[in-house]
PDB file of C-alpha atoms in Angstrom:
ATOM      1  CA  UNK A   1       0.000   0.000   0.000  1.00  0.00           C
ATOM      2  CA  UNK A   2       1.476   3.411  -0.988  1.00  0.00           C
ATOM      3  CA  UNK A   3       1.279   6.134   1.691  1.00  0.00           C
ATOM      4  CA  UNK A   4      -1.080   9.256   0.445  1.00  0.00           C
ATOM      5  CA  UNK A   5       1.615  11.191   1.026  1.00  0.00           C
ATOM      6  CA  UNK A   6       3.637   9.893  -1.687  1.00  0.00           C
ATOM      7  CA  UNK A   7       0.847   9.772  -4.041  1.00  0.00           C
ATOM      8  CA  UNK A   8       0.682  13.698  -3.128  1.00  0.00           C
ATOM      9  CA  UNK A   9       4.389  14.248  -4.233  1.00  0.00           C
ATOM     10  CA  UNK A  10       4.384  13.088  -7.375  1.00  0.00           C
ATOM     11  CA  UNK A  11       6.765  10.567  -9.177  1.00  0.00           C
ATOM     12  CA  UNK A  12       9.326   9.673  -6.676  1.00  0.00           C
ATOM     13  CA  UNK A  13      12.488   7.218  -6.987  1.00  0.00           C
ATOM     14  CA  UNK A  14      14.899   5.974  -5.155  1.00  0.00           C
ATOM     15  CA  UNK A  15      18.882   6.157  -6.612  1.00  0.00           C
ATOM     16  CA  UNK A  16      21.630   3.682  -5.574  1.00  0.00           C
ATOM     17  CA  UNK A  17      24.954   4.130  -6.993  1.00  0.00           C
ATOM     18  CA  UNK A  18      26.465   0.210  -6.254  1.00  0.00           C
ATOM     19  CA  UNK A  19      30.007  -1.237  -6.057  1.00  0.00           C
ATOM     20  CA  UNK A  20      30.933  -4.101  -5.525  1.00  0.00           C
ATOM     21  CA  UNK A  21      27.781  -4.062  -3.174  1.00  0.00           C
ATOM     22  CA  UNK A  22      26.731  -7.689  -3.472  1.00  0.00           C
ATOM     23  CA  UNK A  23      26.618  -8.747   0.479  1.00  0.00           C
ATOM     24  CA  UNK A  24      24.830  -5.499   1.349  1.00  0.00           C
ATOM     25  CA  UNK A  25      22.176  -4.235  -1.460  1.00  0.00           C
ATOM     26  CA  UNK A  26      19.676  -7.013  -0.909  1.00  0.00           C
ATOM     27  CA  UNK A  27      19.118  -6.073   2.512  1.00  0.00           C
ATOM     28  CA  UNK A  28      18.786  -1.990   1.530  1.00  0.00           C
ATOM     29  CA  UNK A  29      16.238  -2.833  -0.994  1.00  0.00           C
ATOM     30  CA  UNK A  30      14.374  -5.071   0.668  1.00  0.00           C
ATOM     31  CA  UNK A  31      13.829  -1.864   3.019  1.00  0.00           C
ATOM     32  CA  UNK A  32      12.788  -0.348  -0.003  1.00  0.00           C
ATOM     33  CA  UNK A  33       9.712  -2.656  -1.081  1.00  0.00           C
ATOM     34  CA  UNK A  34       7.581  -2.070   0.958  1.00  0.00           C
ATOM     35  CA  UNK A  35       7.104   2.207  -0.212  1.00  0.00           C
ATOM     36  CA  UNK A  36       6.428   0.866  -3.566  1.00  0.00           C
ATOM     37  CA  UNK A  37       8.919   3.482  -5.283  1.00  0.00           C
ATOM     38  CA  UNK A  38      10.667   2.973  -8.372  1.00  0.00           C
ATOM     39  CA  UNK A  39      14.378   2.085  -7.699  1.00  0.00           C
ATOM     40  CA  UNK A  40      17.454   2.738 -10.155  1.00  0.00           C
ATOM     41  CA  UNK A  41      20.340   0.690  -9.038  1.00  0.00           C
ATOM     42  CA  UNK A  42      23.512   2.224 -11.000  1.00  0.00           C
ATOM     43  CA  UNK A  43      26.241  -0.851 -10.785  1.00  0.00           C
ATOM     44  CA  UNK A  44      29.491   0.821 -11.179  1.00  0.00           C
ATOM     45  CA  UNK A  45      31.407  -1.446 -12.759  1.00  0.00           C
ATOM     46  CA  UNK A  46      31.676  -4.131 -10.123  1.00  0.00           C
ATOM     47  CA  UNK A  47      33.182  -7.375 -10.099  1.00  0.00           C
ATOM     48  CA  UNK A  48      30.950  -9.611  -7.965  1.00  0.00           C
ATOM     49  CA  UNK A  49      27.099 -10.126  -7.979  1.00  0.00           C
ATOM     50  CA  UNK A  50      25.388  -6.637  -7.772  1.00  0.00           C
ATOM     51  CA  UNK A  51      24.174  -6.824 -10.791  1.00  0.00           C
ATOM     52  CA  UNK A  52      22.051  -9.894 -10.121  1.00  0.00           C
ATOM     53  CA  UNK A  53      21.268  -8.945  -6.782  1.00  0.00           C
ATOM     54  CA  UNK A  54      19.398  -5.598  -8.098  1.00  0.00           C
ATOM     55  CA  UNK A  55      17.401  -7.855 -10.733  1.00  0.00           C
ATOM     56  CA  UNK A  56      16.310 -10.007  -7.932  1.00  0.00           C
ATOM     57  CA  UNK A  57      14.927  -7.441  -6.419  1.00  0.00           C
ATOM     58  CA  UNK A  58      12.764  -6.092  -9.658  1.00  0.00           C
ATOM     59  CA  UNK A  59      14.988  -2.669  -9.638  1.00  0.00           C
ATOM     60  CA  UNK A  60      15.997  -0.960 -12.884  1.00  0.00           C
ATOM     61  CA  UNK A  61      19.496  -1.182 -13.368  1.00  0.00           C
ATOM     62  CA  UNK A  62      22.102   1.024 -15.538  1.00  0.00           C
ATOM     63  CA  UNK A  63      25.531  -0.211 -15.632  1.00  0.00           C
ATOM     64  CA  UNK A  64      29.054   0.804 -16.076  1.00  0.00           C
ATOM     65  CA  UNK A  65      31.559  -1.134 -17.853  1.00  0.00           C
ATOM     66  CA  UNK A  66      34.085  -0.073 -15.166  1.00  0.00           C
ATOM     67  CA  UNK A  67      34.383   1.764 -12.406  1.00  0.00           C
ATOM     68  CA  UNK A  68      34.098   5.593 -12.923  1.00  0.00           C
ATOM     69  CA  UNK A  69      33.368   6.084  -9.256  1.00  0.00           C
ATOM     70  CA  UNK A  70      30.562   7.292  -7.006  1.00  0.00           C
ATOM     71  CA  UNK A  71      30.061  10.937  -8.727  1.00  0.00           C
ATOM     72  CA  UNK A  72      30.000   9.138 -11.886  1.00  0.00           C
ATOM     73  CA  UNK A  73      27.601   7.016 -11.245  1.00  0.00           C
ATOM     74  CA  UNK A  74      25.329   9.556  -9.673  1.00  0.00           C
ATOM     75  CA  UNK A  75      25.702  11.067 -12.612  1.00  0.00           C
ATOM     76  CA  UNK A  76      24.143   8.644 -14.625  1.00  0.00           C
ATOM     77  CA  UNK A  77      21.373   7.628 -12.734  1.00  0.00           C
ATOM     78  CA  UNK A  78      20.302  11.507 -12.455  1.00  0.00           C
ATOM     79  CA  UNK A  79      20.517  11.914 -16.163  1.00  0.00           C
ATOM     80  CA  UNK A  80      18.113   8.954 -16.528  1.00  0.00           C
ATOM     81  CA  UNK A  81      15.886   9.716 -13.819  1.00  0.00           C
ATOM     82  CA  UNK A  82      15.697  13.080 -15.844  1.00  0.00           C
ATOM     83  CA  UNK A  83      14.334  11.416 -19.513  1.00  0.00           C
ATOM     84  CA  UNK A  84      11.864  10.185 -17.006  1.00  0.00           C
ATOM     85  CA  UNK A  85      10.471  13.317 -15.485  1.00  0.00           C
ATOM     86  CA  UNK A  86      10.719  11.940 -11.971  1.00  0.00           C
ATOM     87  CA  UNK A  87       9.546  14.942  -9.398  1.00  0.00           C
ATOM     88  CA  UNK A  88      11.597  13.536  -6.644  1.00  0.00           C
ATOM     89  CA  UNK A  89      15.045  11.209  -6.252  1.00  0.00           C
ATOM     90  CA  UNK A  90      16.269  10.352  -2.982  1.00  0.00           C
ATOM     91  CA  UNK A  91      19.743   8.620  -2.976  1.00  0.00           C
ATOM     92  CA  UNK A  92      20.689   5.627  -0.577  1.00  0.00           C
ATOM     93  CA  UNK A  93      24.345   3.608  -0.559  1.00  0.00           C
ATOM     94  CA  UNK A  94      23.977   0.406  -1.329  1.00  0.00           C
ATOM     95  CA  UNK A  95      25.898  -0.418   1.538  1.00  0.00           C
ATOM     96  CA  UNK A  96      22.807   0.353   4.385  1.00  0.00           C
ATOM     97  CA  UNK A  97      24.713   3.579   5.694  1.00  0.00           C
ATOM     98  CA  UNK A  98      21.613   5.977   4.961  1.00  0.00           C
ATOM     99  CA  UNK A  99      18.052   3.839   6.767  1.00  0.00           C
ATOM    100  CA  UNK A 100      15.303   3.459   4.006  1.00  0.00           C
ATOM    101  CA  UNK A 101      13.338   3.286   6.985  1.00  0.00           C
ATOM    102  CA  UNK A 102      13.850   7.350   7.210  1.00  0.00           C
ATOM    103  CA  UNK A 103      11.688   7.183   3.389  1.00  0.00           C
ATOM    104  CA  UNK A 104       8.388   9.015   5.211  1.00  0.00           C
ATOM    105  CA  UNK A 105      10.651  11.445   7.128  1.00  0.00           C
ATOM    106  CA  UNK A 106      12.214  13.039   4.416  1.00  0.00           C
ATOM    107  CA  UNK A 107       9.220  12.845   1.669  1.00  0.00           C
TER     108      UNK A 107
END
């Protein structure tokens, strides 16, 4: 169930620049599911399973072909989210630092 809020705010995402993030991303969007937001997972190059990790999970994922580093990769998922007329990103690393649960607060 989406909070009114949200509905209220317009098209919101969630952006995740990823590296090398394969032990830690499932558990950060799992947090995500249940606000129902779109999620762009930007993996940044990385060497292990972060790629397959954000398909499991159902987000959209842009990739680099190496690593161009966090800025980069910001970079890139803000120039799609862009084409896409989202009203609102918030950013989370992939490695649980910033709490999804903290979604509500700062919508």
């Amino acid at each position: 169930m989406r909070p009114i809020l949200m509905d209220a705010l317009g098209k919101v995402c969630i952006l995740i620049p990823a590296y090398n993030a394969e032990a830690t991303l499932g558990e950060v969007l799992e947090k995500i599911m249940p606000y129902h937001l779109s999620t762009i997972v930007v993996d940044d190059g990385s060497s292990d399973g972060t790629k397959q990790v954000a398909r499991r999970f159902g987000s959209i994922l842009l990739e680099h072909p190496f690593n161009l580093g966090k800025g980069m990769a910001l970079r890139t998922g803000f120039s799609y989210i862009l084409q896409r007329e989202y009203d609102l990103v918030i950013t989370l690393d992939a490695d649980g630092q910033h709490n999804p649960g903290e979604i509500p607060a700062l919508l």
